[in-house]
mmCIF file of C-alpha atoms in Angstrom:
data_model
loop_
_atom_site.group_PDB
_atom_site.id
_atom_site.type_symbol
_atom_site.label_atom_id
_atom_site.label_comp_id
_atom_site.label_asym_id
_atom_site.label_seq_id
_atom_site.Cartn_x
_atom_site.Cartn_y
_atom_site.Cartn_z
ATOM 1 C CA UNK P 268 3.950 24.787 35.059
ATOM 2 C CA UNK P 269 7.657 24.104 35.622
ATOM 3 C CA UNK P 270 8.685 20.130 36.657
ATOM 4 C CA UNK P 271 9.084 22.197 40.525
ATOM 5 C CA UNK P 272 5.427 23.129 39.823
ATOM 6 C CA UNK P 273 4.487 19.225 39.142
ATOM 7 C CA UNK P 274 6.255 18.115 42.142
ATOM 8 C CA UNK P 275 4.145 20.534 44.593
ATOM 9 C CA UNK P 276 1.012 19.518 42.469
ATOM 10 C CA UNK P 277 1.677 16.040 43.083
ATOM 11 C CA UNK P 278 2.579 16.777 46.869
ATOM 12 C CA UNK P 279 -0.283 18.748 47.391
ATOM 13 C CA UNK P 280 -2.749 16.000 45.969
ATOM 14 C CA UNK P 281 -0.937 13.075 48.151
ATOM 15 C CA UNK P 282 -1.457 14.892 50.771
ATOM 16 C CA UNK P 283 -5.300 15.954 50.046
ATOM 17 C CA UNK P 284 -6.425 12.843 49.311
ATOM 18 C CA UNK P 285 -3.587 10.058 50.488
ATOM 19 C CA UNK P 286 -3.009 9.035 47.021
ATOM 20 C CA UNK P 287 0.501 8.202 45.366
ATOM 21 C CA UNK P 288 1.229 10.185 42.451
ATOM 22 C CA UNK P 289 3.506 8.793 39.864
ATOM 23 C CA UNK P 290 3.899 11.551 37.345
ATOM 24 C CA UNK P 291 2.552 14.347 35.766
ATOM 25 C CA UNK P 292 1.689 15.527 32.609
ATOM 26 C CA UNK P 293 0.569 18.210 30.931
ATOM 27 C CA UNK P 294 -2.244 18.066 28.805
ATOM 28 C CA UNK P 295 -3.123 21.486 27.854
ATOM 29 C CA UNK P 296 -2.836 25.208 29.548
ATOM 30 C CA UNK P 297 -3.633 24.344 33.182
ATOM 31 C CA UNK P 298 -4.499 20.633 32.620
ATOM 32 C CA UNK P 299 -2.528 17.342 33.705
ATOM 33 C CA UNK P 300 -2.375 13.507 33.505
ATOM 34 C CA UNK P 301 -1.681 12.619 37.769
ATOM 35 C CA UNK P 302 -0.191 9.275 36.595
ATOM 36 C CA UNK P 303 -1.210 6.883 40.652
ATOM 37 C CA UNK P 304 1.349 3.818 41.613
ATOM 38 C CA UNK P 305 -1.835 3.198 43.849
ATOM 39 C CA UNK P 306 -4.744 3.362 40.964
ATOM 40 C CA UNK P 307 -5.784 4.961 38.144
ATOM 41 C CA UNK P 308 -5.128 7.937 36.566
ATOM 42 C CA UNK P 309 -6.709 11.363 37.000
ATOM 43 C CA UNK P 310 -6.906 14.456 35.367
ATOM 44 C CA UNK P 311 -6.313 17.850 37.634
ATOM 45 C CA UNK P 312 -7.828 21.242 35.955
ATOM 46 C CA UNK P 313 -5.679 23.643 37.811
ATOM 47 C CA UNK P 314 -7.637 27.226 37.594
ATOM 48 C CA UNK P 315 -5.959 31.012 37.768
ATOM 49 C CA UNK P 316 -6.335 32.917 41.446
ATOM 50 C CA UNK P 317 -8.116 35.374 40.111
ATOM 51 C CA UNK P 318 -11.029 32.405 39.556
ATOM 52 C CA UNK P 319 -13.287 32.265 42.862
ATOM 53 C CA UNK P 320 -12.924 28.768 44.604
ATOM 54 C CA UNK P 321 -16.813 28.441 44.525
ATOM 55 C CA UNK P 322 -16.668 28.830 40.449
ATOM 56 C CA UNK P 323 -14.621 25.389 40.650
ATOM 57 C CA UNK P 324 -16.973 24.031 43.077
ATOM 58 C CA UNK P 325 -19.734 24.805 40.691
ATOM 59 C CA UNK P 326 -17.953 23.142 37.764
ATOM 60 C CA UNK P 327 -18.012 19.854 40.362
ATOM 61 C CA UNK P 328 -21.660 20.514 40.822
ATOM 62 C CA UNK P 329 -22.160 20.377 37.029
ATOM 63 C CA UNK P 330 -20.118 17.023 37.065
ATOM 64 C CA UNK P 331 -22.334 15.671 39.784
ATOM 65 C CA UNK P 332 -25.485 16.771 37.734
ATOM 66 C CA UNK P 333 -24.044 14.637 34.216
ATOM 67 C CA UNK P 334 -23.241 11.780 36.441
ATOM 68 C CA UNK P 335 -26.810 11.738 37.964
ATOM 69 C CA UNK P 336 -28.171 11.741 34.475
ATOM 70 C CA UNK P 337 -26.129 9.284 33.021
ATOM 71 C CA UNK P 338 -24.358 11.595 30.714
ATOM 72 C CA UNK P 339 -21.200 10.598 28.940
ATOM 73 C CA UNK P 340 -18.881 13.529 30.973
ATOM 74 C CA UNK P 341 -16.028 12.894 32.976
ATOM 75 C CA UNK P 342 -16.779 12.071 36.176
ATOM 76 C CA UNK P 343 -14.972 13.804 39.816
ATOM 77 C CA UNK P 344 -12.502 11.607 40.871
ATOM 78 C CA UNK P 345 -13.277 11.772 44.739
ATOM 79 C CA UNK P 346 -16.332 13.085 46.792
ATOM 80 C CA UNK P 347 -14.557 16.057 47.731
ATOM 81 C CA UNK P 348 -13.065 17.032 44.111
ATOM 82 C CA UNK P 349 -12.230 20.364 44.377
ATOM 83 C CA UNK P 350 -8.857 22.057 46.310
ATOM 84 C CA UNK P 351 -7.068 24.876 46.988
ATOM 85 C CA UNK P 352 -3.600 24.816 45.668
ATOM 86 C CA UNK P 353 -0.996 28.288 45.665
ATOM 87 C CA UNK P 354 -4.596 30.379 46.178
ATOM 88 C CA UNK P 355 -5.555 28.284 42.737
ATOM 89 C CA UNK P 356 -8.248 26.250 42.693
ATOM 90 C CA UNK P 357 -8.126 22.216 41.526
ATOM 91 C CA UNK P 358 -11.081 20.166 40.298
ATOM 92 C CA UNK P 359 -9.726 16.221 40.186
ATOM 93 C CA UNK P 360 -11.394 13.973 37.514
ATOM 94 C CA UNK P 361 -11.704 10.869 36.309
ATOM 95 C CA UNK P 362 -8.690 10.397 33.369
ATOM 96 C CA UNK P 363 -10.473 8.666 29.882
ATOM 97 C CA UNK P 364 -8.025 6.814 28.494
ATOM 98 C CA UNK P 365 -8.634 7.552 24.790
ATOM 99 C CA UNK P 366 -9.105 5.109 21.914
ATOM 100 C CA UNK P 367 -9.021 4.709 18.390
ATOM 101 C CA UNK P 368 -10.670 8.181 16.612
ATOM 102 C CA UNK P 369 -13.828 7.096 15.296
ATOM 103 C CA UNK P 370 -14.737 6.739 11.673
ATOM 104 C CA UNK P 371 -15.490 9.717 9.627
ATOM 105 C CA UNK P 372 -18.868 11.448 10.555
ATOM 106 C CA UNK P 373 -19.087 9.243 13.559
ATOM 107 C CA UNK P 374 -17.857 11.980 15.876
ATOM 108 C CA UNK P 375 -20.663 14.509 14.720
ATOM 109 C CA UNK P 376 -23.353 11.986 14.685
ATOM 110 C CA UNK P 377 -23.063 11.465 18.188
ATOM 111 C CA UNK P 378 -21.866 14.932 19.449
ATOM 112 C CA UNK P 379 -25.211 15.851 17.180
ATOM 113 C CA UNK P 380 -27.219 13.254 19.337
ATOM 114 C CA UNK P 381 -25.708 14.531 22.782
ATOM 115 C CA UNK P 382 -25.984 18.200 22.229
ATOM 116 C CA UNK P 383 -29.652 17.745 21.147
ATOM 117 C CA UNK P 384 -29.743 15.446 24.482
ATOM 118 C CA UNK P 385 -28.163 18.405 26.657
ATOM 119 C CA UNK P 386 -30.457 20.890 25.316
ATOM 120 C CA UNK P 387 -33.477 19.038 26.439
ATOM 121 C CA UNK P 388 -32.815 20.159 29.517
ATOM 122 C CA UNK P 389 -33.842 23.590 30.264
ATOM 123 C CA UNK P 390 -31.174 24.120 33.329
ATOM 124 C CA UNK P 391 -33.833 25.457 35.437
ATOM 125 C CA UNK P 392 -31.684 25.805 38.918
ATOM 126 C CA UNK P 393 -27.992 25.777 37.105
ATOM 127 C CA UNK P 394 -25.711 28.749 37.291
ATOM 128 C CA UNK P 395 -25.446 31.312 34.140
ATOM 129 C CA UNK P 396 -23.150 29.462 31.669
ATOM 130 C CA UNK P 397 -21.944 29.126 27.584
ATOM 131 C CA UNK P 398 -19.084 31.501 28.139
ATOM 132 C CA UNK P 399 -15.336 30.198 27.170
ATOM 133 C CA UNK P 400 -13.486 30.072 30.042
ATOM 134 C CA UNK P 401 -10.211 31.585 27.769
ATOM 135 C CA UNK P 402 -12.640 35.000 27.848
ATOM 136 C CA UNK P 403 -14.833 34.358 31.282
ATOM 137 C CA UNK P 404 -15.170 31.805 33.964
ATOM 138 C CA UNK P 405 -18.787 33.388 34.619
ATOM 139 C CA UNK P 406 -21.989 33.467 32.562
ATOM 140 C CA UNK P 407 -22.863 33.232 29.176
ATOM 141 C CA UNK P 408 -22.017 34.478 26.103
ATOM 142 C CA UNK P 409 -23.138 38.234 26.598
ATOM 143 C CA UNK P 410 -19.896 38.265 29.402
ATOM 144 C CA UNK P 411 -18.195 36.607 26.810
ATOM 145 C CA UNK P 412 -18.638 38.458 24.293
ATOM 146 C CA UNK P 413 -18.529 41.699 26.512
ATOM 147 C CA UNK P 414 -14.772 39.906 28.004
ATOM 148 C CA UNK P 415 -13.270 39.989 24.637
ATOM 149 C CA UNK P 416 -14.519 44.012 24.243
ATOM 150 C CA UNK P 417 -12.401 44.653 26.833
ATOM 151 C CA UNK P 418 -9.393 42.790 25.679
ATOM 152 C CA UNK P 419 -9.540 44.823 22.430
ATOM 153 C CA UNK P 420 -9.664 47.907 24.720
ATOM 154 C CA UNK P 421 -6.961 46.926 26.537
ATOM 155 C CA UNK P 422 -4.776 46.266 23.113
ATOM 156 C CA UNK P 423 -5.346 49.224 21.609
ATOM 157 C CA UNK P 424 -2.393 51.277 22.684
ATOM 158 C CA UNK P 425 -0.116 48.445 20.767
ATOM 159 C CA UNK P 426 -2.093 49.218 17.591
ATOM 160 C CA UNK P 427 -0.191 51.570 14.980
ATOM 161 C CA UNK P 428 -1.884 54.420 13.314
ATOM 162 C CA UNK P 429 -1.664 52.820 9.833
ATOM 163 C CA UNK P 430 -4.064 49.516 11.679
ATOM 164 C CA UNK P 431 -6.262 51.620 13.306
ATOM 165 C CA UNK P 432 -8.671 50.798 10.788
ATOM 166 C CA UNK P 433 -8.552 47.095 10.601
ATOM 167 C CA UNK P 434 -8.657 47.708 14.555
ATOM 168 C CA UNK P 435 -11.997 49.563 14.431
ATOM 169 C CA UNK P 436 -12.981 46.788 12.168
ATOM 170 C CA UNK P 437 -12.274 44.033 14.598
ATOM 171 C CA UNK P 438 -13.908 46.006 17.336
ATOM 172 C CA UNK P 439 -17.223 46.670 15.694
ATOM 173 C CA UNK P 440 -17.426 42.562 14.384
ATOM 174 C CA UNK P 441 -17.018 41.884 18.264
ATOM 175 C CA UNK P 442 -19.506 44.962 18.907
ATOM 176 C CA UNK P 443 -22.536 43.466 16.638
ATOM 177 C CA UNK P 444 -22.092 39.689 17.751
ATOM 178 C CA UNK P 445 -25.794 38.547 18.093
ATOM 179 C CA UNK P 446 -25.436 36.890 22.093
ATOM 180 C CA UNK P 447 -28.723 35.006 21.687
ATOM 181 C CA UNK P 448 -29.685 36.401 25.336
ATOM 182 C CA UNK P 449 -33.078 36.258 24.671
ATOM 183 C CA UNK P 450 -33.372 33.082 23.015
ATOM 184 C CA UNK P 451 -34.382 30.025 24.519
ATOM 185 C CA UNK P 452 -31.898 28.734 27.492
ATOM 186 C CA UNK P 453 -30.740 25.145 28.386
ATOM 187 C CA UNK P 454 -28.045 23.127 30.161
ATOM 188 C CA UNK P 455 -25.354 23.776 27.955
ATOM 189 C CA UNK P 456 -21.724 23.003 27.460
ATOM 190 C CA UNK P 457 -19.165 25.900 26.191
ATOM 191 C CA UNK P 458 -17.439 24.602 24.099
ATOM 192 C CA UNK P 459 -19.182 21.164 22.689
ATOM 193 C CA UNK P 460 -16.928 19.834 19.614
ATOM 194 C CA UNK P 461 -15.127 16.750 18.762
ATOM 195 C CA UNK P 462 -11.624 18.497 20.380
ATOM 196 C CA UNK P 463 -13.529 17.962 24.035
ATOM 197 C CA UNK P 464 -15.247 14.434 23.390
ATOM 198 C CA UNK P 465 -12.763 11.111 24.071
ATOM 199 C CA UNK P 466 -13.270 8.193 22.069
ATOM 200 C CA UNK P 467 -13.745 4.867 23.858
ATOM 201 C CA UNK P 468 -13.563 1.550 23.058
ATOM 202 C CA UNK P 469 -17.683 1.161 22.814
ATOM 203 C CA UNK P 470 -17.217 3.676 19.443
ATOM 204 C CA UNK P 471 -18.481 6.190 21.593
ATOM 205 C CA UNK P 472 -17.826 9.414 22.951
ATOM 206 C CA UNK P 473 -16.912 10.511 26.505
ATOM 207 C CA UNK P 474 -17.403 15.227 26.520
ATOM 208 C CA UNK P 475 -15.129 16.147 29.022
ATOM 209 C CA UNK P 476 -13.837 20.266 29.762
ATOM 210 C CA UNK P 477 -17.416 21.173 31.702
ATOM 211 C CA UNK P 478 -15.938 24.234 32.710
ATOM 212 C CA UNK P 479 -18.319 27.270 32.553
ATOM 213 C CA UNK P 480 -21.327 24.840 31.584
ATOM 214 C CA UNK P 481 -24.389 25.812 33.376
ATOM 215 C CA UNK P 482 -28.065 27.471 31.852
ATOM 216 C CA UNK P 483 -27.560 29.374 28.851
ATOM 217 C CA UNK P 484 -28.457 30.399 25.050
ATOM 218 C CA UNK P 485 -29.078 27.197 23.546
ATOM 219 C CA UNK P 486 -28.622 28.435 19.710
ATOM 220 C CA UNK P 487 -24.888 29.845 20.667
ATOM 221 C CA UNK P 488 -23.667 26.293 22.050
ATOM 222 C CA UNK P 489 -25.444 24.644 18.542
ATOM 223 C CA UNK P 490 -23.783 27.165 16.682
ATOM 224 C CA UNK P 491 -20.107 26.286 17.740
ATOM 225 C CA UNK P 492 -21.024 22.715 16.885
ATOM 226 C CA UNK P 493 -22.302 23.592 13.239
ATOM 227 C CA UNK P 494 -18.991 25.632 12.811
ATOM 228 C CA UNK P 495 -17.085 22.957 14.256
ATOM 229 C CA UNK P 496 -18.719 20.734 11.695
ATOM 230 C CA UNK P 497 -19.075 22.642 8.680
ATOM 231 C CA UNK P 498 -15.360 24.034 8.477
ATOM 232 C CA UNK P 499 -14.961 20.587 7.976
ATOM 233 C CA UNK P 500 -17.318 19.372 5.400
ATOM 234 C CA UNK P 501 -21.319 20.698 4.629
ATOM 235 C CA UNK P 502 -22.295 17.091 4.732
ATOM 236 C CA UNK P 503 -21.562 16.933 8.470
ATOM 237 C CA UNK P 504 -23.853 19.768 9.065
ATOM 238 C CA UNK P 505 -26.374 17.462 8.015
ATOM 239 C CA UNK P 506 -25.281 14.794 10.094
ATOM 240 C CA UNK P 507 -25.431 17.054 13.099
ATOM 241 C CA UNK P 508 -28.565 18.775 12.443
ATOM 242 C CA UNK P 509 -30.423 15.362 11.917
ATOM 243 C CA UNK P 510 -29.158 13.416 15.504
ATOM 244 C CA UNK P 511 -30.121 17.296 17.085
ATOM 245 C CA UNK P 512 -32.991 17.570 16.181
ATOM 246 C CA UNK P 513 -34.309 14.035 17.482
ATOM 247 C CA UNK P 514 -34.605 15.902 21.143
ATOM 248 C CA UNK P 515 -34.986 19.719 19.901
ATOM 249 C CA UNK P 516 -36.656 21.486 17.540
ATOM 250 C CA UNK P 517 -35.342 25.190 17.468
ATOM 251 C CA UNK P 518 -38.063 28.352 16.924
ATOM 252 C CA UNK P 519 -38.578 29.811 14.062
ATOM 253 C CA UNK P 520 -36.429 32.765 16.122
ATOM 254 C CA UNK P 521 -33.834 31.090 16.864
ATOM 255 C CA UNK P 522 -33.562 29.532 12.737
ATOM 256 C CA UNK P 523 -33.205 33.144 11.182
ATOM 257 C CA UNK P 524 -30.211 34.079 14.359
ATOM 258 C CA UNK P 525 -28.548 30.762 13.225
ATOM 259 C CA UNK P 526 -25.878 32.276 11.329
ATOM 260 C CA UNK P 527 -25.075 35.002 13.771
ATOM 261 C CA UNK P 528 -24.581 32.297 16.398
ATOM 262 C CA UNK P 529 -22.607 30.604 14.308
ATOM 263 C CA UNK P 530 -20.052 32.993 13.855
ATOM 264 C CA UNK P 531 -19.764 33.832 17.557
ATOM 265 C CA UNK P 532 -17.279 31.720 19.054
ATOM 266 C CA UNK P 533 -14.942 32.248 15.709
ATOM 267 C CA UNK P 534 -14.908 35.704 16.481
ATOM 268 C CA UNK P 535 -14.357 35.378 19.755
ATOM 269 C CA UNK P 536 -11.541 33.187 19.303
ATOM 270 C CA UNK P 537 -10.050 35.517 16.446
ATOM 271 C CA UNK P 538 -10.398 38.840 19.116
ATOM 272 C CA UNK P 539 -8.473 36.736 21.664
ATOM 273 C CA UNK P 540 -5.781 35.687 19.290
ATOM 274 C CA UNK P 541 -5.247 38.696 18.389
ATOM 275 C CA UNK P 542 -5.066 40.390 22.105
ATOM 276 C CA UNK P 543 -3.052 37.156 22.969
ATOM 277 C CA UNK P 544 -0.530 37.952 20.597
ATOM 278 C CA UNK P 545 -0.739 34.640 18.433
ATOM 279 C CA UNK P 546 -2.539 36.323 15.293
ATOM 280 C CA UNK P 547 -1.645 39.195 13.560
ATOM 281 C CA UNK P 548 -4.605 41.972 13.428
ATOM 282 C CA UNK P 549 -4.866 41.968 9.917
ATOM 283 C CA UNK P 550 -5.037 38.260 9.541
ATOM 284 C CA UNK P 551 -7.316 38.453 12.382
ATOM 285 C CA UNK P 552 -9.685 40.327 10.650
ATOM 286 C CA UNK P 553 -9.053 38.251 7.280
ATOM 287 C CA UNK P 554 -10.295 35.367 9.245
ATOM 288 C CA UNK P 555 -13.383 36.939 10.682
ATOM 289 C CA UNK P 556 -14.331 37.955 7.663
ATOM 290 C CA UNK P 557 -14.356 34.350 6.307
ATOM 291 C CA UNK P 558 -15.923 33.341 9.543
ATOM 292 C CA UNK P 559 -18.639 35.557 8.321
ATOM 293 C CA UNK P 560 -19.081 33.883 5.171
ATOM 294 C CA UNK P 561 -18.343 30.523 6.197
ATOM 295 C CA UNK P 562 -21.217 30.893 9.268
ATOM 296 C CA UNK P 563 -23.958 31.982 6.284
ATOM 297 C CA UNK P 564 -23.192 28.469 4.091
ATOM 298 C CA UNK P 565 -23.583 26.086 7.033
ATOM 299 C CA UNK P 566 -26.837 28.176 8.595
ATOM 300 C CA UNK P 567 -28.553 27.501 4.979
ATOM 301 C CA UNK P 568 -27.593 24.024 4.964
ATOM 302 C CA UNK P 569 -28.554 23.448 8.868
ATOM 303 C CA UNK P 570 -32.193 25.575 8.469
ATOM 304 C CA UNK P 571 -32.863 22.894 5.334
ATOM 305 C CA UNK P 572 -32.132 20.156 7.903
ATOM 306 C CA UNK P 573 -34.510 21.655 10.743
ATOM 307 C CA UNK P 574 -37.023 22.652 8.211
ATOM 308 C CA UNK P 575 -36.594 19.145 6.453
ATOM 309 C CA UNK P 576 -39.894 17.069 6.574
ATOM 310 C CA UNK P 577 -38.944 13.550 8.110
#
């Protein structure tokens, strides 16, 4: 969004909801800082047309849900959070002022905790969610998963004969993805790692980017966790695992699918890189490849953990 752009957000939000808006600030693809002379600061999430106005609504009733519960989320910044801006729709927030980053292991010790707290509920009533809003605003990760198909479909004329290869290679890692459908559901969160979770001043941890949450797979949302945590360092895996598993215990099911869930969203991510144009295919496929590896080391060391008698 252009500074012009800014200036209509901040008009349209003074005039929504009689605030005085400051300045504006992006803080990732569709996400600002509304810097208020009048209060404090809020976050807008400004979504693409093409995303229903009742998908954002639903992403307020998921707020409304954590703040009932006590859950460290952000919370909506007004009653009536959610907008229509240029056809796109806005969700306001409550803006967490970061703090210091929290010692070492910290972070998955109490995403490990939360997650495990998250999953205890079984989302009966909540929409269909787990799915990255980058791939789908709707469902879980089957539409995910079934989102980044047709991205590859839809990049395959830009493929040269000499790739078609690592191109069928890419398709068919997307193709076999294990979506967990038929695992046990819960409320989860899409994307649940330490990139989405503020630091405050209490040395804990505020999860913020709800979008998509809702009832889904439970083992797919651990999974990006475990990744998230074991790219990192094994030992974390452990730390994770043991806070989780305080509120969950998975099936024995859902233990031998723990490295195919695990190297779901990596996949994912590496498909729409590719169809994005920030990764080449070949690296692409490199990287999935090592995904694949990666995902079977930190399932071992996370079924020793559930398995583990305390």
């Amino acid at each position: 969004m252009s500074g012009h752009g800014h200036d209509l957000l901040g008009a349209h939000l003074e005039e929504r909801y009689g605030i005085c808006v400051a300045g504006i600030t992006a803080l990732d693809a569709g996400v600002f800082r509304v810097e208020r002379s009048d209060g404090p600061s809020w976050v807008a999430r400004v979504f693409p047309a093409a995303r229903p106005l009742d998908g954002v609504e639903g992403d307020a009733a998921i707020l409304r849900v954590l703040e009932r519960e006590g859950f460290p989320a952000e919370r909506c910044a007004h009653a009536d959070p959610v907008s229509a801006f240029a056809e796109e729709g806005v969700l306001v927030t409550e803006f967490v002022e970061p703090a210091a980053p929290l010692a070492r292991g910290h972070p998955a010790a109490i995403l490990g905790a939360l997650l495990g707290r998250l999953h205890a509920n079984p989302g009966t009533g909540l929409r269909a969610g787990g799915a990255w809003h980058h791939l789908s605003f709707v469902g879980g990760p089957r539409e995910e998963i079934a989102a980044a198909a047709g991205l590859l479909e839809d990049a395959r004329p830009r493929v040269g004969a000499r790739e078609l290869g690592l191109y069928d290679r890419l398709r068919d890692e997307v193709r076999v993805t294990d979506d967990g459908s038929d695992l046990p559901h819960a409320f989860v969160h899409p994307d649940f790692v330490p990139a989405n979770a503020i630091p405050t001043p209490e040395q804990r941890l505020v999860v913020v980017d709800w979008t998509g949450a809702g009832r889904g797979p439970r083992l797919w949302s651990l999974g990006f966790l475990l990744w998230a945590s074991g790219a990192r360092s094994l030992r974390l895996v452990d730390v994770v695992v043991s806070r989780y598993r305080r509120h969950v215990s998975l099936e024995q099911t859902e233990l031998a699918r723990l490295a195919g869930a695990i190297r779901g969203r990596p996949v994912m991510l590496e498909c729409w890189a590719f169809c994005a144009g920030r990764r080449k295919l070949a690296e692409a496929v490199a990287r999935v490849s090592h995904a694949t590896e990666l995902a079977d080391g930190i399932a071992a060391r996370a079924r020793e953990g559930f398995e583990r008698d305390d």
